[in-house]
Tab-separated table of N, CA and C in Angstrom:
chain	number	residue	atom	x	y	z
A	1	MET	N	-28.754	-16.588	-13.360
A	1	MET	CA	-28.772	-16.953	-14.762
A	1	MET	C	-28.198	-15.791	-15.572
A	2	THR	N	-27.262	-16.064	-16.432
A	2	THR	CA	-26.656	-15.043	-17.274
A	2	THR	C	-27.464	-14.913	-18.551
A	3	ARG	N	-27.730	-13.702	-18.925
A	3	ARG	CA	-28.448	-13.435	-20.169
A	3	ARG	C	-27.479	-12.947	-21.219
A	4	LEU	N	-27.675	-13.377	-22.446
A	4	LEU	CA	-26.866	-12.875	-23.548
A	4	LEU	C	-27.355	-11.497	-23.924
A	5	ARG	N	-26.415	-10.600	-24.205
A	5	ARG	CA	-26.771	-9.235	-24.570
A	5	ARG	C	-26.353	-8.984	-26.002
A	6	SER	N	-27.100	-8.157	-26.676
A	6	SER	CA	-26.758	-7.766	-28.037
A	6	SER	C	-25.436	-7.019	-28.029
A	7	ALA	N	-24.609	-7.250	-29.029
A	7	ALA	CA	-23.329	-6.548	-29.134
A	7	ALA	C	-23.531	-5.049	-29.302
A	8	ALA	N	-24.690	-4.633	-29.782
A	8	ALA	CA	-24.966	-3.212	-30.002
A	8	ALA	C	-25.332	-2.499	-28.704
A	9	VAL	N	-25.671	-3.225	-27.654
A	9	VAL	CA	-26.058	-2.631	-26.387
A	9	VAL	C	-24.790	-2.369	-25.579
A	10	THR	N	-24.603	-1.105	-25.184
A	10	THR	CA	-23.391	-0.740	-24.462
A	10	THR	C	-23.723	0.111	-23.251
A	11	GLY	N	-22.702	0.383	-22.460
A	11	GLY	CA	-22.837	1.278	-21.314
A	11	GLY	C	-23.860	0.801	-20.316
A	12	SER	N	-24.577	1.741	-19.750
A	12	SER	CA	-25.554	1.404	-18.716
A	12	SER	C	-26.687	0.539	-19.252
A	13	PHE	N	-26.979	0.623	-20.535
A	13	PHE	CA	-28.031	-0.217	-21.100
A	13	PHE	C	-27.609	-1.680	-21.149
A	14	ALA	N	-26.332	-1.939	-21.168
A	14	ALA	CA	-25.833	-3.312	-21.221
A	14	ALA	C	-25.916	-4.013	-19.870
A	15	VAL	N	-26.162	-3.254	-18.810
A	15	VAL	CA	-26.173	-3.848	-17.468
A	15	VAL	C	-27.513	-3.655	-16.754
A	16	GLN	N	-28.573	-3.552	-17.500
A	16	GLN	CA	-29.886	-3.304	-16.896
A	16	GLN	C	-30.306	-4.382	-15.908
A	17	ASP	N	-29.826	-5.586	-16.086
A	17	ASP	CA	-30.201	-6.676	-15.182
A	17	ASP	C	-29.032	-7.144	-14.318
A	18	ALA	N	-27.993	-6.332	-14.254
A	18	ALA	CA	-26.815	-6.681	-13.455
A	18	ALA	C	-27.015	-6.255	-12.003
A	19	ASP	N	-26.037	-6.590	-11.165
A	19	ASP	CA	-26.105	-6.191	-9.762
A	19	ASP	C	-25.950	-4.668	-9.641
A	20	GLU	N	-26.333	-4.156	-8.513
A	20	GLU	CA	-26.377	-2.707	-8.289
A	20	GLU	C	-25.032	-2.016	-8.506
A	21	LEU	N	-23.963	-2.566	-7.980
A	21	LEU	CA	-22.668	-1.921	-8.105
A	21	LEU	C	-22.185	-1.885	-9.557
A	22	THR	N	-22.481	-2.925	-10.303
A	22	THR	CA	-22.142	-2.945	-11.727
A	22	THR	C	-22.902	-1.850	-12.457
A	23	GLN	N	-24.170	-1.670	-12.115
A	23	GLN	CA	-24.972	-0.617	-12.739
A	23	GLN	C	-24.447	0.766	-12.380
A	24	LEU	N	-24.170	1.006	-11.105
A	24	LEU	CA	-23.654	2.306	-10.681
A	24	LEU	C	-22.323	2.611	-11.359
A	25	THR	N	-21.462	1.624	-11.455
A	25	THR	CA	-20.166	1.807	-12.104
A	25	THR	C	-20.335	2.109	-13.586
A	26	ALA	N	-21.277	1.456	-14.237
A	26	ALA	CA	-21.524	1.711	-15.664
A	26	ALA	C	-21.974	3.154	-15.884
A	27	PHE	N	-22.855	3.653	-15.033
A	27	PHE	CA	-23.279	5.047	-15.161
A	27	PHE	C	-22.109	5.997	-14.906
A	28	LEU	N	-21.312	5.727	-13.864
A	28	LEU	CA	-20.134	6.556	-13.598
A	28	LEU	C	-19.195	6.563	-14.795
A	29	ASP	N	-18.938	5.392	-15.347
A	29	ASP	CA	-18.017	5.308	-16.480
A	29	ASP	C	-18.542	6.051	-17.701
A	30	GLU	N	-19.846	6.039	-17.921
A	30	GLU	CA	-20.416	6.814	-19.034
A	30	GLU	C	-20.144	8.304	-18.853
A	31	TYR	N	-20.359	8.806	-17.644
A	31	TYR	CA	-20.124	10.229	-17.396
A	31	TYR	C	-18.634	10.561	-17.384
A	32	ARG	N	-17.817	9.642	-16.877
A	32	ARG	CA	-16.366	9.852	-16.937
A	32	ARG	C	-15.913	10.022	-18.384
A	33	THR	N	-16.388	9.155	-19.225
A	33	THR	CA	-16.029	9.204	-20.642
A	33	THR	C	-16.579	10.467	-21.296
A	34	ALA	N	-17.802	10.827	-20.977
A	34	ALA	CA	-18.445	11.988	-21.595
A	34	ALA	C	-17.722	13.287	-21.246
A	35	ILE	N	-17.377	13.476	-19.983
A	35	ILE	CA	-16.730	14.734	-19.613
A	35	ILE	C	-15.309	14.787	-20.159
A	36	ASP	N	-14.624	13.670	-20.204
A	36	ASP	CA	-13.296	13.605	-20.809
A	36	ASP	C	-13.383	13.958	-22.295
A	37	ALA	N	-14.394	13.449	-22.964
A	37	ALA	CA	-14.549	13.662	-24.411
A	37	ALA	C	-14.865	15.108	-24.779
A	38	THR	N	-15.262	15.920	-23.826
A	38	THR	CA	-15.553	17.318	-24.166
A	38	THR	C	-14.298	18.063	-24.608
A	39	LEU	N	-13.128	17.495	-24.347
A	39	LEU	CA	-11.881	18.117	-24.781
A	39	LEU	C	-11.403	17.592	-26.136
A	40	ASP	N	-12.103	16.623	-26.704
A	40	ASP	CA	-11.704	16.063	-27.999
A	40	ASP	C	-11.568	17.151	-29.056
A	41	GLY	N	-10.413	17.198	-29.705
A	41	GLY	CA	-10.196	18.086	-30.834
A	41	GLY	C	-10.025	19.551	-30.514
A	42	LEU	N	-9.979	19.916	-29.246
A	42	LEU	CA	-9.837	21.328	-28.884
A	42	LEU	C	-8.372	21.712	-28.772
A	43	THR	N	-8.090	22.957	-29.073
A	43	THR	CA	-6.744	23.484	-28.876
A	43	THR	C	-6.550	23.803	-27.390
A	44	GLU	N	-5.306	24.061	-27.029
A	44	GLU	CA	-5.010	24.444	-25.643
A	44	GLU	C	-5.751	25.731	-25.281
A	45	GLU	N	-5.783	26.658	-26.220
A	45	GLU	CA	-6.472	27.934	-25.971
A	45	GLU	C	-7.964	27.695	-25.778
A	46	GLN	N	-8.566	26.891	-26.610
A	46	GLN	CA	-9.998	26.619	-26.486
A	46	GLN	C	-10.316	25.936	-25.157
A	47	ALA	N	-9.492	25.004	-24.744
A	47	ALA	CA	-9.722	24.279	-23.491
A	47	ALA	C	-9.620	25.195	-22.276
A	48	ARG	N	-8.849	26.276	-22.391
A	48	ARG	CA	-8.682	27.232	-21.282
A	48	ARG	C	-9.585	28.467	-21.411
A	49	ARG	N	-10.334	28.544	-22.470
A	49	ARG	CA	-11.145	29.738	-22.720
A	49	ARG	C	-12.224	29.912	-21.655
A	50	ARG	N	-12.301	31.134	-21.121
A	50	ARG	CA	-13.325	31.470	-20.126
A	50	ARG	C	-14.502	32.122	-20.839
A	51	LEU	N	-15.665	31.520	-20.671
A	51	LEU	CA	-16.876	32.035	-21.311
A	51	LEU	C	-17.933	32.463	-20.295
A	52	VAL	N	-17.621	32.305	-19.030
A	52	VAL	CA	-18.545	32.669	-17.955
A	52	VAL	C	-17.769	33.514	-16.940
A	53	PRO	N	-18.467	34.280	-16.107
A	53	PRO	CA	-17.768	35.142	-15.143
A	53	PRO	C	-16.858	34.385	-14.166
A	54	SER	N	-17.206	33.160	-13.844
A	54	SER	CA	-16.352	32.385	-12.930
A	54	SER	C	-15.104	31.924	-13.683
A	55	ALA	N	-14.215	31.261	-12.986
A	55	ALA	CA	-12.979	30.761	-13.591
A	55	ALA	C	-13.185	29.430	-14.326
A	56	THR	N	-14.420	29.024	-14.499
A	56	THR	CA	-14.726	27.731	-15.110
A	56	THR	C	-14.325	27.676	-16.578
A	57	THR	N	-13.528	26.675	-16.909
A	57	THR	CA	-13.137	26.383	-18.288
A	57	THR	C	-13.288	24.878	-18.486
A	58	LEU	N	-13.235	24.431	-19.722
A	58	LEU	CA	-13.310	22.990	-19.942
A	58	LEU	C	-12.138	22.265	-19.290
A	59	LEU	N	-10.942	22.807	-19.417
A	59	LEU	CA	-9.781	22.183	-18.796
A	59	LEU	C	-9.931	22.192	-17.276
A	60	GLY	N	-10.421	23.299	-16.747
A	60	GLY	CA	-10.652	23.408	-15.313
A	60	GLY	C	-11.705	22.439	-14.808
A	61	LEU	N	-12.736	22.187	-15.609
A	61	LEU	CA	-13.755	21.216	-15.207
A	61	LEU	C	-13.156	19.822	-15.078
A	62	LEU	N	-12.282	19.465	-16.000
A	62	LEU	CA	-11.663	18.139	-15.900
A	62	LEU	C	-10.731	18.069	-14.690
A	63	CYS	N	-10.030	19.147	-14.400
A	63	CYS	CA	-9.220	19.204	-13.180
A	63	CYS	C	-10.111	19.021	-11.952
A	64	HIS	N	-11.249	19.681	-11.961
A	64	HIS	CA	-12.160	19.614	-10.820
A	64	HIS	C	-12.731	18.215	-10.632
A	65	VAL	N	-13.161	17.556	-11.705
A	65	VAL	CA	-13.732	16.217	-11.511
A	65	VAL	C	-12.660	15.214	-11.092
A	66	ALA	N	-11.412	15.451	-11.465
A	66	ALA	CA	-10.317	14.622	-10.944
A	66	ALA	C	-10.200	14.823	-9.428
A	67	PHE	N	-10.342	16.066	-8.999
A	67	PHE	CA	-10.343	16.404	-7.565
A	67	PHE	C	-11.505	15.694	-6.862
A	68	VAL	N	-12.695	15.772	-7.441
A	68	VAL	CA	-13.891	15.141	-6.857
A	68	VAL	C	-13.670	13.644	-6.678
A	69	GLU	N	-13.200	12.991	-7.724
A	69	GLU	CA	-12.931	11.549	-7.653
A	69	GLU	C	-11.920	11.254	-6.546
A	70	THR	N	-10.896	12.082	-6.444
A	70	THR	CA	-9.843	11.851	-5.458
A	70	THR	C	-10.357	12.064	-4.041
A	71	VAL	N	-11.174	13.081	-3.843
A	71	VAL	CA	-11.747	13.316	-2.514
A	71	VAL	C	-12.632	12.142	-2.106
A	72	TRP	N	-13.558	11.752	-2.974
A	72	TRP	CA	-14.542	10.746	-2.578
A	72	TRP	C	-14.015	9.321	-2.619
A	73	PHE	N	-13.286	8.947	-3.653
A	73	PHE	CA	-12.792	7.576	-3.729
A	73	PHE	C	-11.383	7.430	-3.167
A	74	GLY	N	-10.697	8.539	-2.943
A	74	GLY	CA	-9.365	8.493	-2.357
A	74	GLY	C	-9.418	8.805	-0.877
A	75	GLN	N	-9.658	10.048	-0.563
A	75	GLN	CA	-9.654	10.492	0.830
A	75	GLN	C	-10.716	9.764	1.666
A	76	THR	N	-11.917	9.648	1.160
A	76	THR	CA	-13.000	9.053	1.944
A	76	THR	C	-12.787	7.562	2.170
A	77	VAL	N	-12.236	6.870	1.200
A	77	VAL	CA	-12.012	5.438	1.351
A	77	VAL	C	-10.766	5.158	2.174
A	78	THR	N	-9.692	5.899	1.937
A	78	THR	CA	-8.408	5.567	2.556
A	78	THR	C	-8.067	6.390	3.791
A	79	GLY	N	-8.683	7.552	3.935
A	79	GLY	CA	-8.338	8.440	5.046
A	79	GLY	C	-7.083	9.250	4.794
A	80	THR	N	-6.544	9.167	3.593
A	80	THR	CA	-5.340	9.913	3.226
A	80	THR	C	-5.684	11.394	3.100
A	81	SER	N	-4.815	12.257	3.574
A	81	SER	CA	-5.086	13.692	3.528
A	81	SER	C	-5.019	14.218	2.089
A	82	ARG	N	-5.625	15.371	1.875
A	82	ARG	CA	-5.565	16.010	0.557
A	82	ARG	C	-4.129	16.338	0.172
A	83	ALA	N	-3.342	16.789	1.130
A	83	ALA	CA	-1.933	17.103	0.845
A	83	ALA	C	-1.199	15.845	0.382
A	84	GLU	N	-1.422	14.726	1.077
A	84	GLU	CA	-0.773	13.479	0.688
A	84	GLU	C	-1.256	12.983	-0.673
A	85	LEU	N	-2.499	13.286	-1.005
A	85	LEU	CA	-3.055	12.887	-2.298
A	85	LEU	C	-2.658	13.847	-3.422
A	86	GLY	N	-2.061	14.989	-3.047
A	86	GLY	CA	-1.600	15.953	-4.044
A	86	GLY	C	-2.714	16.760	-4.678
A	87	ILE	N	-3.778	17.007	-3.903
A	87	ILE	CA	-4.896	17.798	-4.421
A	87	ILE	C	-5.072	19.060	-3.580
A	88	PRO	N	-5.718	20.086	-4.166
A	88	PRO	CA	-5.919	21.335	-3.423
A	88	PRO	C	-6.779	21.140	-2.180
A	89	GLU	N	-6.634	22.045	-1.252
A	89	GLU	CA	-7.452	22.021	-0.045
A	89	GLU	C	-8.872	22.530	-0.304
A	90	SER	N	-9.032	23.431	-1.286
A	90	SER	CA	-10.357	24.013	-1.507
A	90	SER	C	-10.929	23.595	-2.860
A	91	VAL	N	-12.238	23.556	-2.901
A	91	VAL	CA	-12.944	23.248	-4.142
A	91	VAL	C	-12.611	24.290	-5.208
A	92	GLU	N	-12.584	25.561	-4.824
A	92	GLU	CA	-12.315	26.642	-5.773
A	92	GLU	C	-10.979	26.449	-6.483
A	93	GLU	N	-9.962	26.065	-5.724
A	93	GLU	CA	-8.635	25.843	-6.309
A	93	GLU	C	-8.645	24.692	-7.311
A	94	SER	N	-9.538	23.734	-7.114
A	94	SER	CA	-9.552	22.538	-7.965
A	94	SER	C	-9.967	22.844	-9.402
A	95	PHE	N	-10.573	23.997	-9.633
A	95	PHE	CA	-10.999	24.397	-10.980
A	95	PHE	C	-9.876	25.072	-11.766
A	96	ARG	N	-8.749	25.345	-11.113
A	96	ARG	CA	-7.681	26.110	-11.751
A	96	ARG	C	-6.539	25.219	-12.211
A	97	PRO	N	-6.442	24.979	-13.530
A	97	PRO	CA	-5.287	24.213	-14.012
A	97	PRO	C	-4.018	25.024	-13.829
A	98	SER	N	-2.903	24.342	-13.652
A	98	SER	CA	-1.630	25.040	-13.531
A	98	SER	C	-1.186	25.511	-14.910
A	99	ASP	N	-0.208	26.387	-14.931
A	99	ASP	CA	0.339	26.868	-16.204
A	99	ASP	C	0.960	25.732	-17.006
A	100	ASP	N	1.442	24.709	-16.324
A	100	ASP	CA	2.075	23.571	-16.991
A	100	ASP	C	1.079	22.535	-17.494
A	101	ASP	N	-0.163	22.601	-17.036
A	101	ASP	CA	-1.170	21.633	-17.471
A	101	ASP	C	-1.474	21.806	-18.950
A	102	THR	N	-1.668	20.700	-19.625
A	102	THR	CA	-2.093	20.695	-21.026
A	102	THR	C	-3.320	19.809	-21.132
A	103	VAL	N	-3.992	19.871	-22.268
A	103	VAL	CA	-5.133	18.986	-22.488
A	103	VAL	C	-4.693	17.539	-22.282
A	104	ALA	N	-3.584	17.166	-22.884
A	104	ALA	CA	-3.102	15.781	-22.784
A	104	ALA	C	-2.750	15.396	-21.351
A	105	SER	N	-2.077	16.282	-20.621
A	105	SER	CA	-1.658	15.928	-19.261
A	105	SER	C	-2.847	15.847	-18.302
A	106	VAL	N	-3.807	16.743	-18.452
A	106	VAL	CA	-4.979	16.718	-17.575
A	106	VAL	C	-5.838	15.494	-17.882
A	107	ARG	N	-5.982	15.176	-19.158
A	107	ARG	CA	-6.750	13.975	-19.515
A	107	ARG	C	-6.077	12.717	-18.985
A	108	ALA	N	-4.772	12.630	-19.116
A	108	ALA	CA	-4.040	11.457	-18.614
A	108	ALA	C	-4.191	11.349	-17.096
A	109	ARG	N	-4.073	12.493	-16.419
A	109	ARG	CA	-4.226	12.497	-14.959
A	109	ARG	C	-5.641	12.069	-14.575
A	110	TYR	N	-6.653	12.576	-15.275
A	110	TYR	CA	-8.030	12.208	-14.960
A	110	TYR	C	-8.256	10.710	-15.155
A	111	ARG	N	-7.735	10.168	-16.224
A	111	ARG	CA	-7.910	8.730	-16.477
A	111	ARG	C	-7.220	7.901	-15.401
A	112	GLU	N	-6.068	8.340	-14.944
A	112	GLU	CA	-5.380	7.629	-13.864
A	112	GLU	C	-6.162	7.747	-12.563
A	113	VAL	N	-6.723	8.920	-12.299
A	113	VAL	CA	-7.544	9.103	-11.095
A	113	VAL	C	-8.744	8.162	-11.136
A	114	CYS	N	-9.391	8.040	-12.288
A	114	CYS	CA	-10.537	7.137	-12.412
A	114	CYS	C	-10.116	5.689	-12.174
A	115	ALA	N	-8.975	5.301	-12.707
A	115	ALA	CA	-8.466	3.942	-12.483
A	115	ALA	C	-8.171	3.729	-10.993
A	116	ARG	N	-7.591	4.741	-10.359
A	116	ARG	CA	-7.309	4.663	-8.921
A	116	ARG	C	-8.607	4.565	-8.118
A	117	SER	N	-9.638	5.281	-8.554
A	117	SER	CA	-10.940	5.196	-7.883
A	117	SER	C	-11.478	3.773	-7.938
A	118	ARG	N	-11.384	3.167	-9.108
A	118	ARG	CA	-11.866	1.790	-9.254
A	118	ARG	C	-11.095	0.846	-8.339
A	119	ARG	N	-9.776	1.021	-8.267
A	119	ARG	CA	-8.950	0.156	-7.408
A	119	ARG	C	-9.284	0.370	-5.927
A	120	ALA	N	-9.579	1.605	-5.551
A	120	ALA	CA	-9.835	1.928	-4.137
A	120	ALA	C	-11.037	1.177	-3.588
A	121	ILE	N	-12.012	0.908	-4.432
A	121	ILE	CA	-13.221	0.250	-3.935
A	121	ILE	C	-13.363	-1.186	-4.433
A	122	ALA	N	-12.349	-1.673	-5.114
A	122	ALA	CA	-12.391	-3.058	-5.593
A	122	ALA	C	-12.610	-3.998	-4.413
A	123	GLY	N	-13.538	-4.871	-4.570
A	123	GLY	CA	-13.826	-5.837	-3.522
A	123	GLY	C	-14.821	-5.359	-2.487
A	124	LEU	N	-15.202	-4.094	-2.538
A	124	LEU	CA	-16.206	-3.582	-1.595
A	124	LEU	C	-17.588	-3.696	-2.215
A	125	GLY	N	-18.582	-3.903	-1.376
A	125	GLY	CA	-19.965	-3.967	-1.833
A	125	GLY	C	-20.678	-2.663	-1.583
A	126	PRO	N	-21.864	-2.489	-2.157
A	126	PRO	CA	-22.586	-1.222	-2.017
A	126	PRO	C	-22.943	-0.861	-0.579
A	127	ASP	N	-23.102	-1.856	0.279
A	127	ASP	CA	-23.457	-1.582	1.671
A	127	ASP	C	-22.257	-1.443	2.589
A	128	ASP	N	-21.060	-1.685	2.074
A	128	ASP	CA	-19.862	-1.509	2.894
A	128	ASP	C	-19.713	-0.039	3.263
A	129	VAL	N	-19.210	0.203	4.446
A	129	VAL	CA	-19.075	1.560	4.981
A	129	VAL	C	-17.595	1.936	5.045
A	130	VAL	N	-17.301	3.162	4.610
A	130	VAL	CA	-15.952	3.718	4.705
A	130	VAL	C	-16.019	4.978	5.565
A	131	ARG	N	-14.912	5.297	6.235
A	131	ARG	CA	-14.922	6.401	7.201
A	131	ARG	C	-13.734	7.343	7.049
A	132	GLY	N	-13.109	7.374	5.893
A	132	GLY	CA	-11.877	8.123	5.710
A	132	GLY	C	-11.957	9.611	5.945
A	133	ARG	N	-13.127	10.190	5.839
A	133	ARG	CA	-13.258	11.633	6.093
A	133	ARG	C	-13.946	11.881	7.426
A	134	GLY	N	-14.018	10.845	8.264
A	134	GLY	CA	-14.574	11.005	9.602
A	134	GLY	C	-16.024	10.588	9.735
A	135	ARG	N	-16.789	10.776	8.704
A	135	ARG	CA	-18.213	10.434	8.768
A	135	ARG	C	-18.445	9.166	7.945
A	136	PRO	N	-19.123	8.177	8.515
A	136	PRO	CA	-19.326	6.946	7.768
A	136	PRO	C	-20.277	7.132	6.578
A	137	VAL	N	-19.869	6.581	5.437
A	137	VAL	CA	-20.724	6.593	4.240
A	137	VAL	C	-20.616	5.234	3.567
A	138	THR	N	-21.670	4.850	2.884
A	138	THR	CA	-21.640	3.578	2.175
A	138	THR	C	-20.972	3.754	0.814
A	139	VAL	N	-20.492	2.663	0.273
A	139	VAL	CA	-19.915	2.671	-1.066
A	139	VAL	C	-20.984	3.071	-2.079
A	140	ARG	N	-22.219	2.677	-1.844
A	140	ARG	CA	-23.332	3.093	-2.705
A	140	ARG	C	-23.430	4.618	-2.731
A	141	TRP	N	-23.393	5.235	-1.543
A	141	TRP	CA	-23.491	6.689	-1.448
A	141	TRP	C	-22.343	7.349	-2.190
A	142	LEU	N	-21.130	6.812	-2.060
A	142	LEU	CA	-19.985	7.367	-2.783
A	142	LEU	C	-20.243	7.374	-4.290
A	143	HIS	N	-20.731	6.269	-4.805
A	143	HIS	CA	-21.041	6.198	-6.231
A	143	HIS	C	-22.067	7.261	-6.626
A	144	LEU	N	-23.112	7.372	-5.826
A	144	LEU	CA	-24.166	8.338	-6.151
A	144	LEU	C	-23.653	9.775	-6.054
A	145	GLN	N	-22.813	10.074	-5.073
A	145	GLN	CA	-22.260	11.418	-4.921
A	145	GLN	C	-21.403	11.788	-6.125
A	146	VAL	N	-20.515	10.890	-6.526
A	146	VAL	CA	-19.644	11.180	-7.664
A	146	VAL	C	-20.466	11.229	-8.947
A	147	LEU	N	-21.448	10.374	-9.076
A	147	LEU	CA	-22.330	10.414	-10.247
A	147	LEU	C	-23.057	11.755	-10.333
A	148	LYS	N	-23.538	12.250	-9.200
A	148	LYS	CA	-24.203	13.558	-9.160
A	148	LYS	C	-23.252	14.664	-9.625
A	149	GLU	N	-22.037	14.645	-9.118
A	149	GLU	CA	-21.038	15.656	-9.508
A	149	GLU	C	-20.724	15.575	-11.005
A	150	LEU	N	-20.501	14.366	-11.501
A	150	LEU	CA	-20.158	14.204	-12.912
A	150	LEU	C	-21.300	14.632	-13.819
A	151	ALA	N	-22.528	14.276	-13.468
A	151	ALA	CA	-23.684	14.670	-14.280
A	151	ALA	C	-23.815	16.193	-14.295
A	152	HIS	N	-23.656	16.805	-13.157
A	152	HIS	CA	-23.744	18.262	-13.026
A	152	HIS	C	-22.703	18.947	-13.908
A	153	HIS	N	-21.451	18.521	-13.778
A	153	HIS	CA	-20.373	19.178	-14.512
A	153	HIS	C	-20.326	18.781	-15.986
A	154	SER	N	-20.835	17.616	-16.324
A	154	SER	CA	-20.921	17.236	-17.744
A	154	SER	C	-21.862	18.180	-18.485
A	155	GLY	N	-22.931	18.585	-17.839
A	155	GLY	CA	-23.842	19.558	-18.440
A	155	GLY	C	-23.147	20.884	-18.691
A	156	HIS	N	-22.388	21.342	-17.700
A	156	HIS	CA	-21.614	22.577	-17.896
A	156	HIS	C	-20.649	22.422	-19.063
A	157	ALA	N	-19.951	21.301	-19.095
A	157	ALA	CA	-18.946	21.066	-20.134
A	157	ALA	C	-19.582	21.024	-21.521
A	158	ASP	N	-20.736	20.398	-21.644
A	158	ASP	CA	-21.424	20.343	-22.939
A	158	ASP	C	-21.738	21.748	-23.447
A	159	ILE	N	-22.234	22.597	-22.571
A	159	ILE	CA	-22.598	23.960	-22.964
A	159	ILE	C	-21.353	24.766	-23.333
A	160	LEU	N	-20.304	24.669	-22.522
A	160	LEU	CA	-19.069	25.395	-22.835
A	160	LEU	C	-18.494	24.933	-24.167
A	161	ARG	N	-18.473	23.627	-24.396
A	161	ARG	CA	-17.941	23.101	-25.656
A	161	ARG	C	-18.761	23.625	-26.840
A	162	GLU	N	-20.072	23.618	-26.699
A	162	GLU	CA	-20.940	24.119	-27.771
A	162	GLU	C	-20.623	25.591	-28.080
A	163	GLN	N	-20.425	26.396	-27.054
A	163	GLN	CA	-20.097	27.785	-27.248
A	163	GLN	C	-18.721	27.950	-27.918
A	164	ILE	N	-17.757	27.163	-27.478
A	164	ILE	CA	-16.414	27.239	-28.054
A	164	ILE	C	-16.445	26.864	-29.534
A	165	LEU	N	-17.114	25.796	-29.861
A	165	LEU	CA	-17.160	25.342	-31.257
A	165	LEU	C	-17.937	26.323	-32.142
A	166	ALA	N	-18.912	27.008	-31.555
A	166	ALA	CA	-19.690	27.972	-32.335
A	166	ALA	C	-18.886	29.223	-32.663
A	167	THR	N	-17.927	29.549	-31.813
A	167	THR	CA	-17.131	30.769	-32.032
A	167	THR	C	-15.753	30.498	-32.604
A	168	GLY	N	-15.384	29.226	-32.669
A	168	GLY	CA	-14.098	28.842	-33.279
A	168	GLY	C	-12.936	28.930	-32.417
């Protein structure tokens, strides 16, 4: 039975009674949007500003979550190598934007990666198993792994953005 939802209810709250995969996707999409939005209105310098001892920057975080999506929804689902997918071999490298990267180009790339992630698992159910990285994992687990990564890095991004905006 389909229930009518209020037009004001959005995101994960709009799918509280939906199937599991719809709910997991709604949570992923909320975090995808949130981490992307941390670059809203920032200059190139602000997006690359280092405020912590590590190489972590807001632009670098978006590069990294694009890497995460590609590893889990690309490599794990398809078995395609990192080289073929055009991503770094190491996690550390994934945080480093190239000199040619801009806020606009990294955001566009991230949005395309997210769209590719959705296409990679289209038609699969939460209990379906993929083996692209050698070890079998369920589609449910993939969603939860990427959700964990996005939630973790969204927190970092929120704090960095707050610091950047406070200092101008």
